[in-house]
CSV table of C-alpha atoms and ligand atoms in Angstrom, one decimal:
chain,number,residue,atom,x,y,z
A,2,MET,CA,-124.5,99.1,-7.4
A,3,LEU,CA,-122.1,96.1,-7.9
A,4,THR,CA,-119.8,95.5,-10.9
A,5,LEU,CA,-118.2,92.1,-11.7
A,6,LEU,CA,-115.9,90.8,-14.4
A,7,ALA,CA,-117.2,87.5,-15.9
A,8,ASN,CA,-114.4,85.6,-17.7
A,9,ALA,CA,-114.7,83.4,-20.8
A,10,LYS,CA,-113.7,79.8,-20.8
A,11,ILE,CA,-112.0,77.5,-23.2
A,12,ASN,CA,-112.2,73.7,-23.3
A,13,LEU,CA,-108.8,72.1,-23.2
A,14,TYR,CA,-110.6,68.7,-23.5
A,15,LEU,CA,-114.1,67.7,-24.4
A,16,GLU,CA,-115.1,64.1,-24.8
A,17,ILE,CA,-118.7,62.9,-25.4
A,18,ILE,CA,-119.3,59.7,-23.6
A,19,GLY,CA,-122.9,58.9,-24.2
A,20,SER,CA,-126.6,59.8,-23.9
A,21,ARG,CA,-128.2,60.6,-20.6
A,22,PRO,CA,-131.8,59.8,-19.5
A,23,ASP,CA,-132.4,63.6,-19.3
A,24,GLY,CA,-131.7,64.0,-23.1
A,25,PHE,CA,-128.3,65.7,-22.5
A,26,HIS,CA,-124.9,64.1,-23.2
A,27,GLU,CA,-122.6,62.6,-20.6
A,28,LEU,CA,-119.3,64.5,-20.9
A,29,VAL,CA,-115.8,64.6,-19.7
A,30,MET,CA,-114.2,68.1,-20.1
A,31,VAL,CA,-111.3,70.1,-18.9
A,32,MET,CA,-112.3,73.7,-18.7
A,33,GLN,CA,-110.0,76.8,-18.3
A,34,SER,CA,-110.9,80.4,-17.5
A,35,VAL,CA,-109.2,83.0,-19.7
A,36,ALA,CA,-109.0,86.7,-18.9
A,37,LEU,CA,-111.4,87.9,-21.6
A,38,ALA,CA,-114.3,89.3,-19.7
A,39,ASP,CA,-117.7,90.9,-19.9
A,40,GLN,CA,-118.4,93.6,-17.4
A,41,ILE,CA,-121.7,93.0,-15.5
A,42,THR,CA,-123.2,95.9,-13.4
A,43,LEU,CA,-126.1,95.2,-11.1
A,44,LYS,CA,-128.2,98.1,-10.0
A,45,PRO,CA,-131.0,97.5,-7.4
A,46,LEU,CA,-134.5,98.5,-8.4
A,47,THR,CA,-137.3,99.1,-5.9
A,48,THR,CA,-140.0,97.3,-8.0
A,49,PRO,CA,-139.6,93.6,-8.8
A,50,THR,CA,-138.7,94.4,-12.4
A,51,ILE,CA,-135.8,92.7,-14.3
A,52,GLN,CA,-134.2,95.0,-16.8
A,53,ILE,CA,-131.3,94.0,-19.1
A,54,LEU,CA,-129.3,96.6,-20.9
A,55,CYS,CA,-126.8,95.6,-23.6
A,56,ASP,CA,-125.9,97.4,-26.8
A,57,HIS,CA,-124.5,94.3,-28.6
A,58,PRO,CA,-126.8,93.5,-31.5
A,59,GLN,CA,-126.7,89.7,-31.0
A,60,VAL,CA,-127.5,89.8,-27.3
A,61,PRO,CA,-131.2,89.6,-26.4
A,62,THR,CA,-132.4,91.9,-23.6
A,63,ASP,CA,-135.7,90.0,-22.9
A,64,HIS,CA,-136.5,86.9,-20.8
A,65,THR,CA,-134.4,84.7,-23.1
A,66,ASN,CA,-131.1,86.3,-21.8
A,67,LEU,CA,-129.4,84.0,-19.3
A,68,ALA,CA,-128.8,86.8,-16.9
A,69,TYR,CA,-132.5,87.6,-16.9
A,70,LYS,CA,-133.2,83.9,-16.2
A,71,ALA,CA,-130.8,84.0,-13.3
A,72,VAL,CA,-132.6,86.9,-11.7
A,73,ALA,CA,-136.0,85.3,-12.3
A,74,LEU,CA,-134.8,82.0,-10.7
A,75,VAL,CA,-133.5,83.9,-7.6
A,76,GLN,CA,-136.8,85.8,-7.3
A,77,LYS,CA,-138.7,82.5,-7.5
A,78,ARG,CA,-136.5,80.8,-4.9
A,79,PHE,CA,-136.3,83.8,-2.5
A,80,PRO,CA,-139.8,85.4,-2.6
A,81,ASN,CA,-139.3,87.1,0.8
A,82,ARG,CA,-136.1,88.8,-0.3
A,83,THR,CA,-137.7,89.8,-3.6
A,84,ASN,CA,-140.6,91.4,-1.6
A,85,GLN,CA,-138.0,93.3,0.5
A,86,ARG,CA,-135.6,94.2,-2.3
A,87,GLY,CA,-137.5,94.4,-5.5
A,88,GLY,CA,-135.7,93.9,-8.8
A,89,VAL,CA,-132.5,94.7,-10.6
A,90,GLU,CA,-131.1,96.4,-13.7
A,91,ILE,CA,-128.2,94.5,-15.3
A,92,THR,CA,-125.9,96.2,-17.7
A,93,ILE,CA,-123.8,93.9,-19.8
A,94,ASP,CA,-120.7,95.3,-21.4
A,95,LYS,CA,-120.0,92.5,-24.0
A,96,LYS,CA,-116.4,91.7,-24.8
A,97,ILE,CA,-116.7,87.9,-25.1
A,98,PRO,CA,-117.7,86.9,-28.6
A,99,VAL,CA,-121.4,85.7,-28.8
A,100,GLY,CA,-122.4,82.1,-29.9
A,101,ALA,CA,-118.7,81.3,-29.8
A,102,GLY,CA,-118.2,78.3,-27.5
A,103,LEU,CA,-116.6,80.6,-24.9
A,104,ALA,CA,-119.5,80.4,-22.4
A,105,GLY,CA,-120.2,84.1,-22.6
A,106,GLY,CA,-123.9,83.8,-21.7
A,107,SER,CA,-123.1,81.3,-18.9
A,108,ALA,CA,-120.5,83.7,-17.5
A,109,ASN,CA,-123.1,86.5,-17.4
A,110,ALA,CA,-125.5,84.2,-15.5
A,111,ALA,CA,-122.8,83.2,-13.0
A,112,ALA,CA,-121.9,86.9,-12.4
A,113,THR,CA,-125.6,87.7,-11.9
A,114,LEU,CA,-126.1,84.9,-9.3
A,115,LEU,CA,-123.0,85.9,-7.4
A,116,GLY,CA,-124.0,89.6,-7.6
A,117,LEU,CA,-127.5,89.0,-6.3
A,118,ASP,CA,-126.1,86.8,-3.5
A,119,VAL,CA,-123.9,89.8,-2.4
A,120,LEU,CA,-126.5,92.6,-3.1
A,121,TRP,CA,-129.5,90.8,-1.5
A,122,GLN,CA,-127.4,89.1,1.2
A,123,LEU,CA,-128.8,85.7,0.3
A,124,GLY,CA,-126.1,83.9,2.2
A,125,LEU,CA,-125.7,81.2,-0.4
A,126,THR,CA,-123.0,78.6,0.0
A,127,ARG,CA,-120.7,77.7,-2.9
A,128,THR,CA,-122.8,74.5,-3.3
A,129,GLY,CA,-126.0,76.5,-3.2
A,130,LEU,CA,-124.8,78.9,-5.9
A,131,GLN,CA,-123.6,75.9,-8.1
A,132,ALA,CA,-126.9,74.2,-7.7
A,133,LEU,CA,-128.8,77.3,-8.9
A,134,GLY,CA,-126.2,77.7,-11.7
A,135,ALA,CA,-126.8,74.1,-12.9
A,136,GLU,CA,-130.5,74.9,-13.4
A,137,LEU,CA,-129.6,77.7,-15.8
A,138,GLY,CA,-127.1,75.9,-18.0
A,139,SER,CA,-124.4,73.2,-18.0
A,140,ASP,CA,-121.5,75.6,-18.0
A,141,VAL,CA,-122.7,78.0,-15.3
A,142,PRO,CA,-121.3,76.0,-12.4
A,143,PHE,CA,-117.8,76.1,-14.0
A,144,CYS,CA,-118.1,79.9,-14.6
A,145,LEU,CA,-118.9,80.3,-10.9
A,146,ALA,CA,-115.9,78.2,-9.9
A,147,GLY,CA,-113.3,79.4,-12.5
A,148,GLY,CA,-109.7,78.4,-12.9
A,149,CYS,CA,-108.8,75.0,-14.3
A,150,ALA,CA,-111.3,72.2,-13.7
A,151,ILE,CA,-112.5,68.8,-14.7
A,152,ALA,CA,-116.2,69.0,-15.5
A,153,THR,CA,-118.3,65.8,-15.8
A,154,GLY,CA,-122.0,64.8,-16.0
A,155,ARG,CA,-123.7,67.4,-18.2
A,156,GLY,CA,-120.7,69.6,-17.4
A,157,GLU,CA,-122.2,70.8,-14.2
A,158,ASP,CA,-120.2,68.5,-11.9
A,159,VAL,CA,-117.1,70.6,-11.4
A,160,ASP,CA,-113.8,69.5,-9.8
A,161,VAL,CA,-111.4,72.4,-9.6
A,162,LEU,CA,-107.7,71.5,-10.1
A,163,ARG,CA,-105.2,72.9,-7.7
A,164,HIS,CA,-103.0,74.6,-10.3
A,165,THR,CA,-103.9,76.8,-13.2
A,166,PRO,CA,-101.4,76.6,-16.0
A,167,GLN,CA,-99.6,79.9,-16.8
A,168,LEU,CA,-100.4,80.0,-20.5
A,169,PHE,CA,-101.8,82.3,-23.1
A,170,ALA,CA,-104.6,81.7,-25.6
A,171,VAL,CA,-104.9,83.3,-29.0
A,172,LEU,CA,-108.7,83.3,-29.7
A,173,ALA,CA,-110.1,83.6,-33.2
A,174,LYS,CA,-113.7,83.9,-34.2
A,175,TYR,CA,-115.5,85.1,-37.3
A,176,ASN,CA,-118.1,87.6,-36.1
A,177,SER,CA,-120.5,86.4,-38.8
A,178,ILE,CA,-120.4,82.7,-37.9
A,179,SER,CA,-122.1,81.4,-34.8
A,180,VAL,CA,-122.8,77.8,-33.8
A,181,SER,CA,-125.9,76.7,-31.9
A,182,THR,CA,-124.9,74.4,-29.1
A,183,PRO,CA,-128.1,72.2,-29.3
A,184,TRP,CA,-127.4,71.9,-33.1
A,185,ALA,CA,-123.8,70.7,-32.5
A,186,TYR,CA,-124.8,68.1,-30.0
A,187,LYS,CA,-127.8,66.9,-32.1
A,188,THR,CA,-125.7,66.6,-35.2
A,189,TYR,CA,-123.0,64.7,-33.2
A,190,ARG,CA,-125.7,62.3,-31.9
A,191,GLN,CA,-127.0,61.7,-35.5
A,192,GLN,CA,-123.5,60.8,-36.7
A,193,PHE,CA,-121.8,59.2,-33.7
A,194,GLU,CA,-124.5,57.6,-31.6
A,195,HIS,CA,-123.1,54.1,-32.5
A,196,THR,CA,-119.9,55.0,-30.5
A,197,TYR,CA,-121.8,56.0,-27.3
A,198,LEU,CA,-121.2,54.0,-24.2
A,199,ASN,CA,-124.2,52.4,-22.6
A,200,LEU,CA,-124.6,54.5,-19.5
A,201,GLY,CA,-126.4,51.7,-17.8
A,202,ASP,CA,-123.1,50.0,-17.9
A,203,ARG,CA,-121.6,51.9,-14.9
A,204,ALA,CA,-118.4,49.9,-15.0
A,205,SER,CA,-117.4,50.9,-18.5
A,206,LEU,CA,-118.4,54.5,-17.8
A,207,ILE,CA,-116.3,54.7,-14.6
A,208,GLU,CA,-113.4,53.0,-16.4
A,209,ARG,CA,-113.6,55.7,-19.2
A,210,ARG,CA,-113.8,58.5,-16.7
A,211,ASP,CA,-110.9,57.2,-14.7
A,212,ARG,CA,-108.8,57.0,-17.8
A,213,LEU,CA,-109.3,60.7,-18.1
A,214,HIS,CA,-108.8,61.6,-14.4
A,215,SER,CA,-105.5,59.9,-14.6
A,216,GLY,CA,-105.2,60.8,-18.2
A,217,LYS,CA,-102.6,62.6,-20.1
A,218,MET,CA,-104.1,66.1,-20.0
A,219,ILE,CA,-104.6,66.0,-16.3
A,220,GLU,CA,-101.0,64.7,-15.9
A,221,ALA,CA,-99.7,67.5,-18.1
A,222,ILE,CA,-101.6,70.1,-16.1
A,223,ALA,CA,-100.5,68.7,-12.8
A,224,ALA,CA,-96.9,68.6,-14.0
A,225,GLY,CA,-97.2,72.2,-15.4
A,226,ASN,CA,-95.9,70.7,-18.7
A,227,ALA,CA,-97.0,73.3,-21.3
A,228,THR,CA,-95.8,71.3,-24.3
A,229,LYS,CA,-97.9,68.3,-23.3
A,230,ILE,CA,-101.0,70.4,-22.5
A,231,GLY,CA,-100.7,71.6,-26.1
A,232,THR,CA,-100.3,68.1,-27.4
A,233,HIS,CA,-103.3,66.6,-25.6
A,234,LEU,CA,-105.9,69.2,-26.6
A,235,TYR,CA,-109.1,67.4,-27.7
A,236,ASN,CA,-112.6,68.2,-28.7
A,237,ASP,CA,-115.2,65.7,-30.1
A,238,LEU,CA,-117.4,68.5,-31.4
A,239,GLU,CA,-114.8,69.5,-34.0
A,240,LYS,CA,-116.0,66.4,-35.9
A,241,VAL,CA,-119.3,68.0,-36.7
A,242,VAL,CA,-118.6,71.7,-36.5
A,243,LEU,CA,-115.5,71.9,-38.7
A,244,PRO,CA,-117.0,70.0,-41.7
A,245,ALA,CA,-120.2,72.3,-41.5
A,246,HIS,CA,-118.1,75.4,-41.5
A,247,PRO,CA,-115.1,75.1,-44.0
A,248,LYS,CA,-114.1,78.7,-43.2
A,249,VAL,CA,-113.5,77.7,-39.6
A,250,SER,CA,-111.7,74.6,-40.7
A,251,GLN,CA,-109.4,76.9,-42.8
A,252,LEU,CA,-108.9,79.2,-39.9
A,253,LYS,CA,-107.8,76.3,-37.8
A,254,GLU,CA,-105.2,75.4,-40.5
A,255,THR,CA,-103.9,79.0,-40.6
A,256,MET,CA,-103.6,78.9,-36.8
A,257,ILE,CA,-101.8,75.6,-36.8
A,258,GLN,CA,-99.2,77.0,-39.3
A,259,ALA,CA,-98.8,80.2,-37.2
A,260,ALA,CA,-98.3,78.1,-34.1
A,261,LYS,CA,-95.6,76.1,-36.0
A,262,ASP,CA,-93.8,79.3,-37.0
A,263,HIS,CA,-94.0,81.0,-33.6
A,264,SER,CA,-93.6,78.2,-31.0
A,265,GLY,CA,-97.3,77.7,-30.4
A,266,LEU,CA,-98.2,74.7,-28.3
A,267,GLY,CA,-101.4,73.4,-29.9
A,268,THR,CA,-104.6,74.5,-31.6
A,269,MET,CA,-108.2,73.4,-31.0
A,270,MET,CA,-111.8,74.5,-31.3
A,271,SER,CA,-113.5,75.6,-27.9
A,272,GLY,CA,-116.8,73.9,-26.8
A,273,SER,CA,-119.3,73.9,-29.6
A,274,GLY,CA,-117.3,76.5,-31.4
A,275,PRO,CA,-116.7,78.2,-33.7
A,276,THR,CA,-113.9,79.9,-31.7
A,277,VAL,CA,-110.5,78.3,-32.5
A,278,PHE,CA,-107.7,78.9,-30.0
A,279,THR,CA,-103.9,78.4,-30.1
A,280,LEU,CA,-101.9,78.1,-26.8
A,281,ALA,CA,-98.6,79.8,-26.2
A,282,ALA,CA,-96.2,79.7,-23.3
A,283,THR,CA,-95.4,83.5,-23.3
A,284,ARG,CA,-97.2,86.7,-24.1
A,285,GLN,CA,-94.6,87.5,-26.8
A,286,GLN,CA,-95.2,84.2,-28.6
A,287,ALA,CA,-99.0,84.7,-28.3
A,288,ASP,CA,-98.6,88.2,-29.8
A,289,SER,CA,-96.5,86.8,-32.7
A,290,ILE,CA,-99.2,84.2,-33.4
A,291,TRP,CA,-101.9,86.9,-33.3
A,292,GLN,CA,-99.9,89.0,-35.7
A,293,SER,CA,-99.2,86.1,-38.1
A,294,VAL,CA,-102.9,85.1,-38.2
A,295,ARG,CA,-103.9,88.7,-38.7
A,296,GLN,CA,-101.5,89.0,-41.7
A,297,GLN,CA,-102.8,85.8,-43.3
A,298,ILE,CA,-106.5,86.6,-42.8
A,299,ASP,CA,-106.9,90.4,-43.4
A,300,ASP,CA,-110.6,90.3,-42.7
A,301,THR,CA,-112.4,92.7,-40.3
A,302,ASP,CA,-114.9,89.9,-39.7
A,303,LEU,CA,-112.3,87.9,-37.9
A,304,ALA,CA,-112.1,88.9,-34.2
A,305,LEU,CA,-108.7,88.0,-32.6
A,306,HIS,CA,-107.8,88.2,-28.9
A,307,VAL,CA,-104.9,87.3,-26.7
A,308,ALA,CA,-106.1,86.1,-23.3
A,309,PRO,CA,-104.0,84.8,-20.4
A,310,PHE,CA,-105.2,81.8,-18.4
A,311,THR,CA,-106.6,82.9,-15.1
A,312,ALA,CA,-107.5,81.2,-11.8
A,313,ARG,CA,-110.7,83.2,-11.5
A,314,GLY,CA,-114.1,82.8,-13.2
A,315,LEU,CA,-115.6,86.0,-11.6
A,316,VAL,CA,-113.9,89.1,-10.2
A,317,THR,CA,-115.8,91.6,-8.1
A,318,GLN,CA,-114.7,95.1,-9.0
A,319,PRO,CA,-113.9,97.6,-6.2
A,320,ARG,CA,-116.6,100.3,-5.9
B,274,LIG,O1,-126.9,73.3,-20.7
B,274,LIG,P1,-127.0,74.2,-21.9
B,274,LIG,O2,-128.2,75.0,-21.9
B,274,LIG,O3,-125.8,75.0,-22.1
B,274,LIG,O4,-127.0,73.2,-23.1
B,274,LIG,C1,-127.4,73.7,-24.4
B,274,LIG,C2,-127.8,72.5,-25.2
B,274,LIG,O5,-126.6,71.7,-25.5
B,274,LIG,C3,-128.7,71.5,-24.6
B,274,LIG,O6,-130.1,71.8,-24.8
B,274,LIG,C4,-128.4,70.2,-25.3
B,274,LIG,O7,-129.0,70.1,-26.5
B,274,LIG,C5,-126.9,70.3,-25.5
B,274,LIG,N1,-126.1,69.7,-24.5
B,274,LIG,C6,-126.0,68.3,-24.4
B,274,LIG,N2,-125.2,67.7,-23.4
B,274,LIG,C7,-124.6,68.5,-22.5
B,274,LIG,C8,-124.7,69.9,-22.6
B,274,LIG,C9,-125.4,70.4,-23.6
B,274,LIG,O8,-126.6,67.6,-25.2
B,274,LIG,N3,-123.9,67.9,-21.6
């Protein structure tokens, strides 16, 4: 048996640059792991079966689960190991909100890949794991790497930054509202395609990327300047998700006010949403923001968490 903690991520920055020939979007993102984790337990099976156990009503336990797909991919790529070892039973203890823009499914897939690498002694390199991860989803390579990173391309091209800011995120999500990532990108394309850069024009693409690499968010992170990190939060997908979900838009306004009242640093939606987060420099400030939002929105449908930034995407638990 092997147990891992798979951390959620938030996007400190998400800019949509243009369309790619593969139908995806060219992105520039800054991703950050936060210590809000699903627990993933892998138990070897002697037959080549893949069994997913999860008691969360919104998590599928069939072949559509990303952890299932991760095992199937490894079985396909390593047929000899599969013949020797068989299959695996994966138990997912879900703590990361589902359909939330927090990469919960991708984190589960990342934990499954790393877990199988250890259990089945596949001897995969970091690059090998990342390449397998990229086949499963754009956020999986980041979930394998963890920490604070610039992610470009589809999001799979991950460049981990040396320092993880020591901040706290207050995360808020209505349980009853989920956003489909394909819907968010499709709607963005419908409304903003005229702003896309021509990706054939490498010069303008590189120029735009370079602006981010030397950009204000990266500078703020490198300098450990919490105030500036809060100021430079950015997410293009807010433009389509917030108008479609007025309740989330209202939630963001409530969090902006709570941040003003309790020294919060900035508020933004994560990924394709609908999770909204507020950053704080200390646990105490984060707790005050949590309390203030809870007082304003006394609704059991609203899940609220305080999660510190962490340098790890995955944590292997001692046996
Ligand atoms: O890679 P992943 O499976 O997480 O992507 C989900 C969907 O989000 C894709 O099918 C695509 O519609 C959209 N997407 C995109 N551009 C990206 C990442 C995701 O258009 N860079």
